[in-house]
CSV table of C-alpha atoms in Angstrom, one decimal:
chain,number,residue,atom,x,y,z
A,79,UNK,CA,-46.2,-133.5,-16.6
A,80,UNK,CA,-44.8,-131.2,-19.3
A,81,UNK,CA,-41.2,-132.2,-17.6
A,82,UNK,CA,-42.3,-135.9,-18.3
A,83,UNK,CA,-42.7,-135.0,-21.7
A,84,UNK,CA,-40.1,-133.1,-22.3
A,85,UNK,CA,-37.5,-135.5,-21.1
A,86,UNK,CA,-39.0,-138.1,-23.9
A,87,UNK,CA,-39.3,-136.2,-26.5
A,88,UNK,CA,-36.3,-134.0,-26.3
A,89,UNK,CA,-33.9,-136.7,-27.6
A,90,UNK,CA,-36.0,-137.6,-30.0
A,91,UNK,CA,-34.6,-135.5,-33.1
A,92,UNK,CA,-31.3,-135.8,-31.8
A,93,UNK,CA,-31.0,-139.5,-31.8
A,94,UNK,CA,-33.2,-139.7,-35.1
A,95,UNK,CA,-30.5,-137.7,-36.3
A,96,UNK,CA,-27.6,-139.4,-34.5
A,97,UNK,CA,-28.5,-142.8,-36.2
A,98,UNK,CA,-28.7,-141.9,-39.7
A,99,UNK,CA,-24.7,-140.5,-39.0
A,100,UNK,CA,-23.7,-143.7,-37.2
A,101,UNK,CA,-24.9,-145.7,-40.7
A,102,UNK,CA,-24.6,-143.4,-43.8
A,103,UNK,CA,-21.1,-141.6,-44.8
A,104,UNK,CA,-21.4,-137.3,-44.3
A,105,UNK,CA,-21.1,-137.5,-48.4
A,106,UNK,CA,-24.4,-139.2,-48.8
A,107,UNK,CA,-25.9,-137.9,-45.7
A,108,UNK,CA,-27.5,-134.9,-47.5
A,109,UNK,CA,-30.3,-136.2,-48.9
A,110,UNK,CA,-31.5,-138.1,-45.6
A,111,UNK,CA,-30.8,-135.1,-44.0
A,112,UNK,CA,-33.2,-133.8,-46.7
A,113,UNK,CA,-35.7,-136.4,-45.8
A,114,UNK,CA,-35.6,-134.9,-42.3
A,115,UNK,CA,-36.5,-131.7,-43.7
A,116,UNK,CA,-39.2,-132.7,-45.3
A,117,UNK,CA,-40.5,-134.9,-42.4
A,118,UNK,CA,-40.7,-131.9,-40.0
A,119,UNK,CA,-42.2,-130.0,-42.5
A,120,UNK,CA,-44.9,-132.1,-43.4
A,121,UNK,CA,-45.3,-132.6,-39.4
A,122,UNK,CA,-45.4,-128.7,-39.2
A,123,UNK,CA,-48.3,-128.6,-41.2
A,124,UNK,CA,-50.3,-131.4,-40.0
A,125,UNK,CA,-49.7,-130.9,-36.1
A,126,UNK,CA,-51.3,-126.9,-36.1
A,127,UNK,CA,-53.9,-128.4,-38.7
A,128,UNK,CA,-54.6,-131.1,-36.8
A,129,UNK,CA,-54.4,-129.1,-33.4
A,130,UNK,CA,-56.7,-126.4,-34.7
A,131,UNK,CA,-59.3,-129.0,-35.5
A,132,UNK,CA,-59.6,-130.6,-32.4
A,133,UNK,CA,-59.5,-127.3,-30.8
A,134,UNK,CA,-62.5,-126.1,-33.1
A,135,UNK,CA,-64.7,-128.9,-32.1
A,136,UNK,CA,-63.4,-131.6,-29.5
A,137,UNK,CA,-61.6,-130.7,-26.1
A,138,UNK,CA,-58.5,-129.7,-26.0
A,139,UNK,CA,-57.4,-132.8,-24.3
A,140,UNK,CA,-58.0,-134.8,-27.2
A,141,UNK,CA,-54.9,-132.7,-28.4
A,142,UNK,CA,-52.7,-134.9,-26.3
A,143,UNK,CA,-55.1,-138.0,-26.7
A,144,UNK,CA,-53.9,-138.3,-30.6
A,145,UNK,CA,-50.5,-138.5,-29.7
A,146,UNK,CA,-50.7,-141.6,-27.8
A,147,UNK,CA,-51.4,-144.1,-31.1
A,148,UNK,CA,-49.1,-141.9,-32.4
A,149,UNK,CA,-46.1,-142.6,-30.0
A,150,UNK,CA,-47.3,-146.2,-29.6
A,151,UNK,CA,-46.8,-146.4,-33.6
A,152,UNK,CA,-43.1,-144.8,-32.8
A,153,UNK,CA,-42.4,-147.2,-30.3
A,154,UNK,CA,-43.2,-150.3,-32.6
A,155,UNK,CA,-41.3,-148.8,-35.2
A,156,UNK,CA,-37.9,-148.2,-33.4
A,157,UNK,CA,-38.1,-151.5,-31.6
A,158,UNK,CA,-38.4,-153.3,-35.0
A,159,UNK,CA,-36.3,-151.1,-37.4
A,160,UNK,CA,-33.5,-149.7,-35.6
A,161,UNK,CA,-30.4,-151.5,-34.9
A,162,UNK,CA,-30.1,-152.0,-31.6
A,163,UNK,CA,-26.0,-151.2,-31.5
A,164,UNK,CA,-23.0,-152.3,-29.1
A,165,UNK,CA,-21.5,-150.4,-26.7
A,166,UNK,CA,-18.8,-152.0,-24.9
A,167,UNK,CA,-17.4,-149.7,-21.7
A,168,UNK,CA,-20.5,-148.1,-19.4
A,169,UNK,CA,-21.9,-144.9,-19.9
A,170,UNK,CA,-21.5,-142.5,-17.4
A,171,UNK,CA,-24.0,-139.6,-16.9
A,172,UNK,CA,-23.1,-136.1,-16.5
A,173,UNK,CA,-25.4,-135.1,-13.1
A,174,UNK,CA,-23.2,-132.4,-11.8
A,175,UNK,CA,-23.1,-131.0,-15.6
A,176,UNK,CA,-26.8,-131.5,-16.5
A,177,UNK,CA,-28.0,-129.7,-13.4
A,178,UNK,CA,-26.0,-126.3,-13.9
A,179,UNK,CA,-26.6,-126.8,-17.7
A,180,UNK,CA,-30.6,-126.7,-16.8
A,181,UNK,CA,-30.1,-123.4,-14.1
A,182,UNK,CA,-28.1,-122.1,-16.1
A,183,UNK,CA,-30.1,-122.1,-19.2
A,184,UNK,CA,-33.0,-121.6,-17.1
A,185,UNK,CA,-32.3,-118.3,-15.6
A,186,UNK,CA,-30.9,-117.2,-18.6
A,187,UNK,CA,-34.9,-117.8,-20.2
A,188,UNK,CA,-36.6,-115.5,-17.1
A,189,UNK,CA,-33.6,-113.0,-17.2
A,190,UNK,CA,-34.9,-112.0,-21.2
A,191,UNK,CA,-38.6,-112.9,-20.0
A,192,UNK,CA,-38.8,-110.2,-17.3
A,193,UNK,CA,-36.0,-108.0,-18.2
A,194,UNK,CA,-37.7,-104.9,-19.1
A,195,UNK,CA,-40.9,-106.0,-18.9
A,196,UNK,CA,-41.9,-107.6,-15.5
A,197,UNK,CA,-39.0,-105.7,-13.7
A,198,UNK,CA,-36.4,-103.2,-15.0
A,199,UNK,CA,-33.1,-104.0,-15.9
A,200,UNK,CA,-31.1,-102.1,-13.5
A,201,UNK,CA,-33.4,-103.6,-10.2
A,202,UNK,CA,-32.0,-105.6,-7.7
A,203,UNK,CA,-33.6,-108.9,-8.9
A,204,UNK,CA,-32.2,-108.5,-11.8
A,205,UNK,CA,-28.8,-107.7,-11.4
A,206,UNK,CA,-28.5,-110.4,-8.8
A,207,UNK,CA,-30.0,-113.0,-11.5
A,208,UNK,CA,-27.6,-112.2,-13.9
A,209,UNK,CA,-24.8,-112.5,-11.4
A,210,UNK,CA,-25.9,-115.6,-10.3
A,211,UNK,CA,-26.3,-117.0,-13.9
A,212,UNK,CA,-22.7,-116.0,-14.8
A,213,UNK,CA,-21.7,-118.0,-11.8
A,214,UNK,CA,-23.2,-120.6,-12.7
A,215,UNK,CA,-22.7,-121.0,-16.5
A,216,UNK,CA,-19.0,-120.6,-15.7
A,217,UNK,CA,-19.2,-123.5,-13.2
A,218,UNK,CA,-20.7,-125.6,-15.8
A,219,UNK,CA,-18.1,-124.9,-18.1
A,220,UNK,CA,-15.4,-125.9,-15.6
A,221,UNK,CA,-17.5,-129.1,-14.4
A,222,UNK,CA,-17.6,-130.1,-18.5
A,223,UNK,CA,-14.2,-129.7,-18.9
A,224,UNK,CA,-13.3,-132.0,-16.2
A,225,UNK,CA,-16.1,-134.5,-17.1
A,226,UNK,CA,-15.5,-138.1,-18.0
A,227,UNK,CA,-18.4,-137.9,-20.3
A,228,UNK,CA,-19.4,-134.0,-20.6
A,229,UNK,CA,-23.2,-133.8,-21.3
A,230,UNK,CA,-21.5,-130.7,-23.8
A,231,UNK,CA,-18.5,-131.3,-24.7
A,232,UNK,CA,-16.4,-128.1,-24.4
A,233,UNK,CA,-13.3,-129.1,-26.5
A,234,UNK,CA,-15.3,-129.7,-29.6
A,235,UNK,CA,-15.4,-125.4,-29.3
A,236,UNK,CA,-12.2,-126.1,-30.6
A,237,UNK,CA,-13.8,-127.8,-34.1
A,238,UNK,CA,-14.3,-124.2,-36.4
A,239,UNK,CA,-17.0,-125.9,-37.9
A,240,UNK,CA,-18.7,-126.7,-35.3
A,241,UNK,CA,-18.5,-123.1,-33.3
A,242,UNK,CA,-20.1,-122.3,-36.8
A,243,UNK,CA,-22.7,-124.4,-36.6
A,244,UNK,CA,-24.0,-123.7,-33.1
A,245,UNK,CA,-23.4,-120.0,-33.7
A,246,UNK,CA,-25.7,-120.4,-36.7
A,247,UNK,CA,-28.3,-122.6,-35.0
A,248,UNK,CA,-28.7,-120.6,-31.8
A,249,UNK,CA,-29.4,-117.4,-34.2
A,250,UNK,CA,-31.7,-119.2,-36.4
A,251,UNK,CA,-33.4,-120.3,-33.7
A,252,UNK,CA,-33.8,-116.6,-31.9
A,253,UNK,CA,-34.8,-115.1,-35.0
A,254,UNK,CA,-37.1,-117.9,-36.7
A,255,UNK,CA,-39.1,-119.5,-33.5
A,256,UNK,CA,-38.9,-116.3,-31.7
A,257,UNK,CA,-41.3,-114.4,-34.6
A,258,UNK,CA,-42.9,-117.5,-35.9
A,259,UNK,CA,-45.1,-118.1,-32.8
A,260,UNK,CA,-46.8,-114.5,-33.9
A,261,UNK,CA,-48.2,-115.5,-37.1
A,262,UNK,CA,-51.0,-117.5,-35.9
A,263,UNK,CA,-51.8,-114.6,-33.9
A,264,UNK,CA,-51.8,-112.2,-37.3
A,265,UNK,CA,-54.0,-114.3,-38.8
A,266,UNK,CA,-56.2,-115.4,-36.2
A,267,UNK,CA,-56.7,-112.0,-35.1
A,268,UNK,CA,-56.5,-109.6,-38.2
A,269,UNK,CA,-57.5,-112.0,-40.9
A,270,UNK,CA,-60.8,-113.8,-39.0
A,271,UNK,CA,-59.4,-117.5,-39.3
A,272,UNK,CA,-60.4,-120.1,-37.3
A,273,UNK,CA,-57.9,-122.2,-35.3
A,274,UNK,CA,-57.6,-124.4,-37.5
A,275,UNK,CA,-57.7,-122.3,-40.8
A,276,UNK,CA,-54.8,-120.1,-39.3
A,277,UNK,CA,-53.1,-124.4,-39.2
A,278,UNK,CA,-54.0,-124.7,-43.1
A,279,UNK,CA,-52.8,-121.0,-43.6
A,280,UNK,CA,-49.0,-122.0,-42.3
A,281,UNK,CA,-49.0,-124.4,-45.4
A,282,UNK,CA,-47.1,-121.9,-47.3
A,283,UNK,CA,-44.1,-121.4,-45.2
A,284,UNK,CA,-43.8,-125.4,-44.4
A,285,UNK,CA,-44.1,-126.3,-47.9
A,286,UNK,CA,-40.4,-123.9,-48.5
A,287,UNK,CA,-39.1,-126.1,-45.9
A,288,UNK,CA,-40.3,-129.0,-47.7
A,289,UNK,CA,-39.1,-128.5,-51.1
A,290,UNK,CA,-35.7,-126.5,-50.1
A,291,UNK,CA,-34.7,-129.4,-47.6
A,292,UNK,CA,-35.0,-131.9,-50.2
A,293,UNK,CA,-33.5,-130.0,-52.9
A,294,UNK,CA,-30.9,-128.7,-51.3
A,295,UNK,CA,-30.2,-132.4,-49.6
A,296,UNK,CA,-30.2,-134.1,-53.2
A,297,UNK,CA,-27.9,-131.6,-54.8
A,298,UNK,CA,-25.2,-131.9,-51.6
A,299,UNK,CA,-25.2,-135.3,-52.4
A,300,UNK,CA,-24.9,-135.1,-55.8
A,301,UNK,CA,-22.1,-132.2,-55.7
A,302,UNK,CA,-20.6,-132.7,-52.5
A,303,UNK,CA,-20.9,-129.0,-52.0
A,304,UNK,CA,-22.9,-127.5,-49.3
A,305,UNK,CA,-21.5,-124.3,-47.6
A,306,UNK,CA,-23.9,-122.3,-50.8
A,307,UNK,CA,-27.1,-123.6,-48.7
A,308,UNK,CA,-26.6,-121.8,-45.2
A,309,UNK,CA,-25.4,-118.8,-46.7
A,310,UNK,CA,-28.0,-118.4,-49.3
A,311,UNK,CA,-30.8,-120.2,-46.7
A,312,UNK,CA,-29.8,-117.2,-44.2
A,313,UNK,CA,-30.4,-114.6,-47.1
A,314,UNK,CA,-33.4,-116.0,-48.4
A,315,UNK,CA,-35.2,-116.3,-44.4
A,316,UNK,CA,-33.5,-112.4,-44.0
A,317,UNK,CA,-36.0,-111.4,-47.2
A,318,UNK,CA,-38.7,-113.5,-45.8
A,319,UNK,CA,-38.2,-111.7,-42.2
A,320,UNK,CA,-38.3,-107.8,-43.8
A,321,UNK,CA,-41.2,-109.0,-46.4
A,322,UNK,CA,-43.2,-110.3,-43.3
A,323,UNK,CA,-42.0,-107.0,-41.5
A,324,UNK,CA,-44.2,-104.9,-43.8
A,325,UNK,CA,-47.4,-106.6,-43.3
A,326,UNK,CA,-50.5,-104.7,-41.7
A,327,UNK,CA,-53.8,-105.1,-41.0
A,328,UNK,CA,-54.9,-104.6,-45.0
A,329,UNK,CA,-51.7,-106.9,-46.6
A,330,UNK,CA,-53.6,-109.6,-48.9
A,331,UNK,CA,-53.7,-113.1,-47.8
A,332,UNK,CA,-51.7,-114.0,-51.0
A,333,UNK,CA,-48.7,-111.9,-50.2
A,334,UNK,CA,-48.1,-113.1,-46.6
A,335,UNK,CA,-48.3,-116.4,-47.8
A,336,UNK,CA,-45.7,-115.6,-50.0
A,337,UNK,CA,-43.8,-114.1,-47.5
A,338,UNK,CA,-43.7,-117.3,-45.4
A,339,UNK,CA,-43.0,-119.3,-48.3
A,340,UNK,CA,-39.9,-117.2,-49.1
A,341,UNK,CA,-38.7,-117.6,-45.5
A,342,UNK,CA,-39.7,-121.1,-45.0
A,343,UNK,CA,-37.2,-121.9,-48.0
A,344,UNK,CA,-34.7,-120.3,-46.2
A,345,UNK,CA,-35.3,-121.9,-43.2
A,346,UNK,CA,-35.6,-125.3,-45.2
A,347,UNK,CA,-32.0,-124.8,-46.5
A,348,UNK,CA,-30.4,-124.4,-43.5
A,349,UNK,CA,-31.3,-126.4,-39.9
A,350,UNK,CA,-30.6,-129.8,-41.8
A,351,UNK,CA,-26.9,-128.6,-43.6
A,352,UNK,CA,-25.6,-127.1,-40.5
A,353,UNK,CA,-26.0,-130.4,-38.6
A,354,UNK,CA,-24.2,-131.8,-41.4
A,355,UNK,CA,-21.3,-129.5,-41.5
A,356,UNK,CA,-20.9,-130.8,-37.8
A,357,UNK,CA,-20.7,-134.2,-38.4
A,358,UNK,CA,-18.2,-134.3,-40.7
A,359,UNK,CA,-16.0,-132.3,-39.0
A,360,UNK,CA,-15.9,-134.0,-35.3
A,361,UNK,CA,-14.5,-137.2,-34.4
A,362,UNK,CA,-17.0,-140.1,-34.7
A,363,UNK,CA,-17.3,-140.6,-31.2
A,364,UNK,CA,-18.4,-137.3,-30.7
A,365,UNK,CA,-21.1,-137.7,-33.5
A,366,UNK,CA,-24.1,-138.0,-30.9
A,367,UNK,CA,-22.7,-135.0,-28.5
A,368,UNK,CA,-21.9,-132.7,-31.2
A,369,UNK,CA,-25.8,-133.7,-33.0
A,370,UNK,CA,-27.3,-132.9,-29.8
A,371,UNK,CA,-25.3,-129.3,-29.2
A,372,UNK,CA,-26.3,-127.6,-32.3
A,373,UNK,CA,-30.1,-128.5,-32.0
A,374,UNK,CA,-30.0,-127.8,-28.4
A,375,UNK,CA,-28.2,-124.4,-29.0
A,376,UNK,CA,-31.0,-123.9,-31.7
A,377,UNK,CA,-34.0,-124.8,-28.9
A,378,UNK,CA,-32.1,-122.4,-26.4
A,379,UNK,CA,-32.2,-119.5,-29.5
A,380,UNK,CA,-35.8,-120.2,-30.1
A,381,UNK,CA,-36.3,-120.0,-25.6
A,382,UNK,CA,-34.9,-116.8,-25.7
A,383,UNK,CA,-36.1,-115.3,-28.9
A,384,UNK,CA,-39.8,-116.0,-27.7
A,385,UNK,CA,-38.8,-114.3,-24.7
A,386,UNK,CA,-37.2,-111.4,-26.1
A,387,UNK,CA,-39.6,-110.9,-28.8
A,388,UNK,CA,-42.8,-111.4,-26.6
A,389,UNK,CA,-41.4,-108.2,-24.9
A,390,UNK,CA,-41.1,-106.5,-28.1
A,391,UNK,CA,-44.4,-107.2,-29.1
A,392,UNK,CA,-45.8,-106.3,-25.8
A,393,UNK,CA,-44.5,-103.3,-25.4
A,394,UNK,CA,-45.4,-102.1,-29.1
A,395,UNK,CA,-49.0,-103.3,-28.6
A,396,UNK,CA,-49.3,-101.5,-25.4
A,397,UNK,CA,-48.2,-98.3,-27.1
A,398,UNK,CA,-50.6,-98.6,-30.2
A,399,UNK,CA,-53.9,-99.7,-28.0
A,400,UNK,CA,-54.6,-96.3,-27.4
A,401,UNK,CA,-57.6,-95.7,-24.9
A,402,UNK,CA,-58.8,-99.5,-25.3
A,403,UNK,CA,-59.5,-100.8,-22.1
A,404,UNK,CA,-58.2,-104.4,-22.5
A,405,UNK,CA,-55.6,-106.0,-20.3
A,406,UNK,CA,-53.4,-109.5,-20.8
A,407,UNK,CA,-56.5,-111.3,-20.9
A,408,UNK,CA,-56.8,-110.2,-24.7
A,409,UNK,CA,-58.5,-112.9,-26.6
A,410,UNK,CA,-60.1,-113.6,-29.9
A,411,UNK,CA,-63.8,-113.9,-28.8
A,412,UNK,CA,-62.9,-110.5,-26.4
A,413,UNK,CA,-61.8,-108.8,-29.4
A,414,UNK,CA,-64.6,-110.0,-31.8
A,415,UNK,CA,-67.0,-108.4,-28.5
A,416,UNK,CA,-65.5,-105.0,-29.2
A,417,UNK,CA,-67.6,-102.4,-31.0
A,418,UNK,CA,-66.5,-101.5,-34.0
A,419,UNK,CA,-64.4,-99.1,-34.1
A,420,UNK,CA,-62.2,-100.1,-31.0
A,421,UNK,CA,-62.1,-103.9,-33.0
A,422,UNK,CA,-60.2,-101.6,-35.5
A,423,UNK,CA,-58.4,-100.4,-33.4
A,424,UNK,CA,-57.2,-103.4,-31.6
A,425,UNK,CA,-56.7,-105.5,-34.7
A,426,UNK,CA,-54.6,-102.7,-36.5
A,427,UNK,CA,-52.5,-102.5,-33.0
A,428,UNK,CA,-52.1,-106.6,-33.6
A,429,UNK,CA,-51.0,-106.2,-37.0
A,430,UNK,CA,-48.2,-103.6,-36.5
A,431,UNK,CA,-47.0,-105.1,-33.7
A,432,UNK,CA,-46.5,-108.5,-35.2
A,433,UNK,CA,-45.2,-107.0,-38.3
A,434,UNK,CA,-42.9,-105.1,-35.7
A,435,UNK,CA,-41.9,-108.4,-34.2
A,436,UNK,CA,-40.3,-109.5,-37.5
A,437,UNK,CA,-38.4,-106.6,-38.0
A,438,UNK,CA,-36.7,-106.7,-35.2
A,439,UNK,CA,-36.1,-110.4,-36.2
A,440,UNK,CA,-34.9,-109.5,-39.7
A,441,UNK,CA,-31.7,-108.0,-38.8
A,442,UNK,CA,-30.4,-110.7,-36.6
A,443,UNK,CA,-30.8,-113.4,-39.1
A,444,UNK,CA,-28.3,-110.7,-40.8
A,445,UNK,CA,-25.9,-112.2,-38.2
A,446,UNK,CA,-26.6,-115.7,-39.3
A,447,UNK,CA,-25.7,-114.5,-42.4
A,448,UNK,CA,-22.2,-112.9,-42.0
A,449,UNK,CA,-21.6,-116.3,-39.8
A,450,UNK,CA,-22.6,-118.6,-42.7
A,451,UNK,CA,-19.6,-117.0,-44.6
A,452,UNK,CA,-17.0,-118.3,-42.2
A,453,UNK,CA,-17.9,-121.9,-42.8
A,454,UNK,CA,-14.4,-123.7,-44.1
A,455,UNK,CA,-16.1,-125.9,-46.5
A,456,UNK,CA,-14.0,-129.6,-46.2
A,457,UNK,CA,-14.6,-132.8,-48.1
A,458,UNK,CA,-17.7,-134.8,-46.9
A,459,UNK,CA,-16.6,-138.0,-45.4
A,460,UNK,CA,-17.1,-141.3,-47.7
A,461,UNK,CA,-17.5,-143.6,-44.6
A,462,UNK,CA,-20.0,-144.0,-41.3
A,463,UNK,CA,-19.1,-145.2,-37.7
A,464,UNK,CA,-21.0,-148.0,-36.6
A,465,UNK,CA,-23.3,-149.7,-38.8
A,466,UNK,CA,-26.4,-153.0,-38.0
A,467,UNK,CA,-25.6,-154.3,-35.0
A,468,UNK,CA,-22.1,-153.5,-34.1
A,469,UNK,CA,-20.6,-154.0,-37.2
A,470,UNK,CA,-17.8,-151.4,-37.9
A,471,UNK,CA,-16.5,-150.0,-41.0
A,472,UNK,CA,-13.3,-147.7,-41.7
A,473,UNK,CA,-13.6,-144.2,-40.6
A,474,UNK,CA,-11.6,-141.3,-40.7
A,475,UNK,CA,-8.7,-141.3,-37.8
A,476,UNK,CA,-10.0,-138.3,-35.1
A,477,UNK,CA,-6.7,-136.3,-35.7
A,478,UNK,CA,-7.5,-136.3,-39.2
A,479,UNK,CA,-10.7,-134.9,-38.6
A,480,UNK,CA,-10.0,-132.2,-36.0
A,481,UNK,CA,-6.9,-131.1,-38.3
């Protein structure tokens, strides 16, 4: 079922995205891509809000109940409202590529799930996983570079900016969704909220991604200039990250919400321009393809940075529990059972180790950083590709663009 889903909704952004590039030129592009920011903001905030409130008092299938007037709203809304297009030749889908793309990525999720953790590095398992997974990413390079239509398209590697922009995303992605999912944790755990409290209490870091995306959308339109947001977006998350990296079981509400506000900002400054920098670099035709590689390199960092950091924070709770005798079915209403002084105990081992999480998570947005540098900034593009219904306007000729 979660398959089902995922192969609705995993478009979803991309195509959102897609559209807005096939009707409004890269130069004024910023401040819908702003919008978009703001949109999954706001949606950040209400969905754990909203979440945490049916989980506090209805059943938690009523979590997936609420989407369905919600999707049937969607539905309306795209059937009415979005131009429905013209595509002339027929498309031809990738199989061969999609299926080694999915192992591929797939392996590459258990290999930093268990690596260290459920089995060591240097066993059997793992080695052959890791040989098997460099088989079979390399075949699905070769397969996309033979591909009529290439589900990735390799060659557009060759585009600087957009080896920039999928660098940037993937390590955003590691660093930001790979600590994030800990915070509800902190303050479920250490701080007493409610479900959905600790939804209310992410307001802080959702609201930086609210205002930066709109600013910072608003003034690229308005300047034209947007290689300052990623780098200073990377800089600003990196403070957020150490900030967030200092927190412990006795760190005032206030100051973690500033924290997250901090790093939401940086955050907010950067998803949104890096899928812009894309755009107007690649050939119009490749506007869809090259949409859908930087968010799905930026899903994949997120994959493996809650992986990867799951492991970190496993292993540096296991080391702080002391004598507790609690196992991985560690809950809320377990710990809250404790007596005393082993609830100190546990909640202070909750609090470093999350706090440990994002300080292992600090220095790689470092990375992002030093990346952000490279971007060659280039004139945004005054035109779009297709428009309503088919209609075409003059773009940019694809040498042009790739030059």
């Amino acid at each position: 079922f979660r398959a089902i889903q995922g192969l609705g909704g995993g478009g979803l952004m991309v195509l959102a995205m897609s559209i807005i590039a096939e009707t409004v030129p890269p130069r004024e592009r910023g401040r819908y891509q702003g919008y978009f920011g703001a949109a999954f903001g706001l949606a950040s905030i209400a969905g754990p809000l909203l979440g945490g409130t049916i989980t506090d008092n209805l059943s938690w299938r009523w979590v997936f109940y609420v989407n369905l007037p919600l999707g049937l709203i969607a539905l309306a809304v795209i059937t009415l409202v979005v131009p429905a297009g013209e595509r002339h030749e027929r498309p031809i889908f990738d199989v061969t590529g999609t299926a080694l793309m999915t192992l591929g990525v797939g392996l590459l999720v258990l290999i930093t799930t268990w690596g260290g953790v459920e089995h060591a590095w240097g066993s059997p398992l793992m080695l052959g996983m890791i040989a098997i997974d460099a088989i079979v990413l390399t075949a699905f390079v070769l397969v996309e570079l033979r591909a009529t239509e290439p589900i990735l398209p390799v060659r557009l590697f060759k585009v600087a900016a957009f080896r920039v922009s999928t660098s940037v995303s993937f390590i955003v992605g590691l660093a930001m969704f790979g600590s994030l999912g800990f915070l509800p944790l902190y303050l479920q755990t250490v701080t007493g909220s409610s479900a959905t409290r600790s939804g209310l209490a992410m307001f802080p870091m959702m609201g930086g991604v609210l205002v930066a995306s709109i600013v910072s959308g608003r003034l690229i339109t308005r300047t034209g200039h947007y290689k300052v947001f990623p780098v200073l977006g990377t800089a600003l998350a990196f403070v957020g990250l150490a900030l967030l990296a200092t927190i412990d079981a006795h760190t005032a509400r206030n100051a973690v919400s500033l924290y997250m506000f901090v790093l939401g900002a940086g955050i907010g400054m950067v998803m949104q321009v890096m899928i812009l920098t894309t755009q107007n670099a690649v050939p119009v035709s490749q506007l869809g393809a090259s949409t859908g590689a930087v968010t799905f390199f930026r899903e994949i960092g997120g994959s493996i940075g809650i992986a990867t950091f799951g492991a970190v924070f496993t292993s540096s709770l296991t080391r702080r529990m002391g004598s507790v005798p609690l196992d991985s079915s560690l809950s809320i209403d377990l710990i809250r059972r404790l007596p005393a002084r082993q609830q100190a105990t546990v909640i202070g081992a909750i609090a470093e180790s999350v706090s440990h999480v994002f300080l292992f998570a600090a220095p790689v947005m470092v990375v992002a950083f030093l990346v952000t540098w490279t971007i060659k900034e280039v004139p945004l593009r005054r035109s779009a590709g297709t428009v309503e219904h088919g209609a075409t306007v003059e773009v940019v000729p694809e040498m042009e663009v790739l030059a």
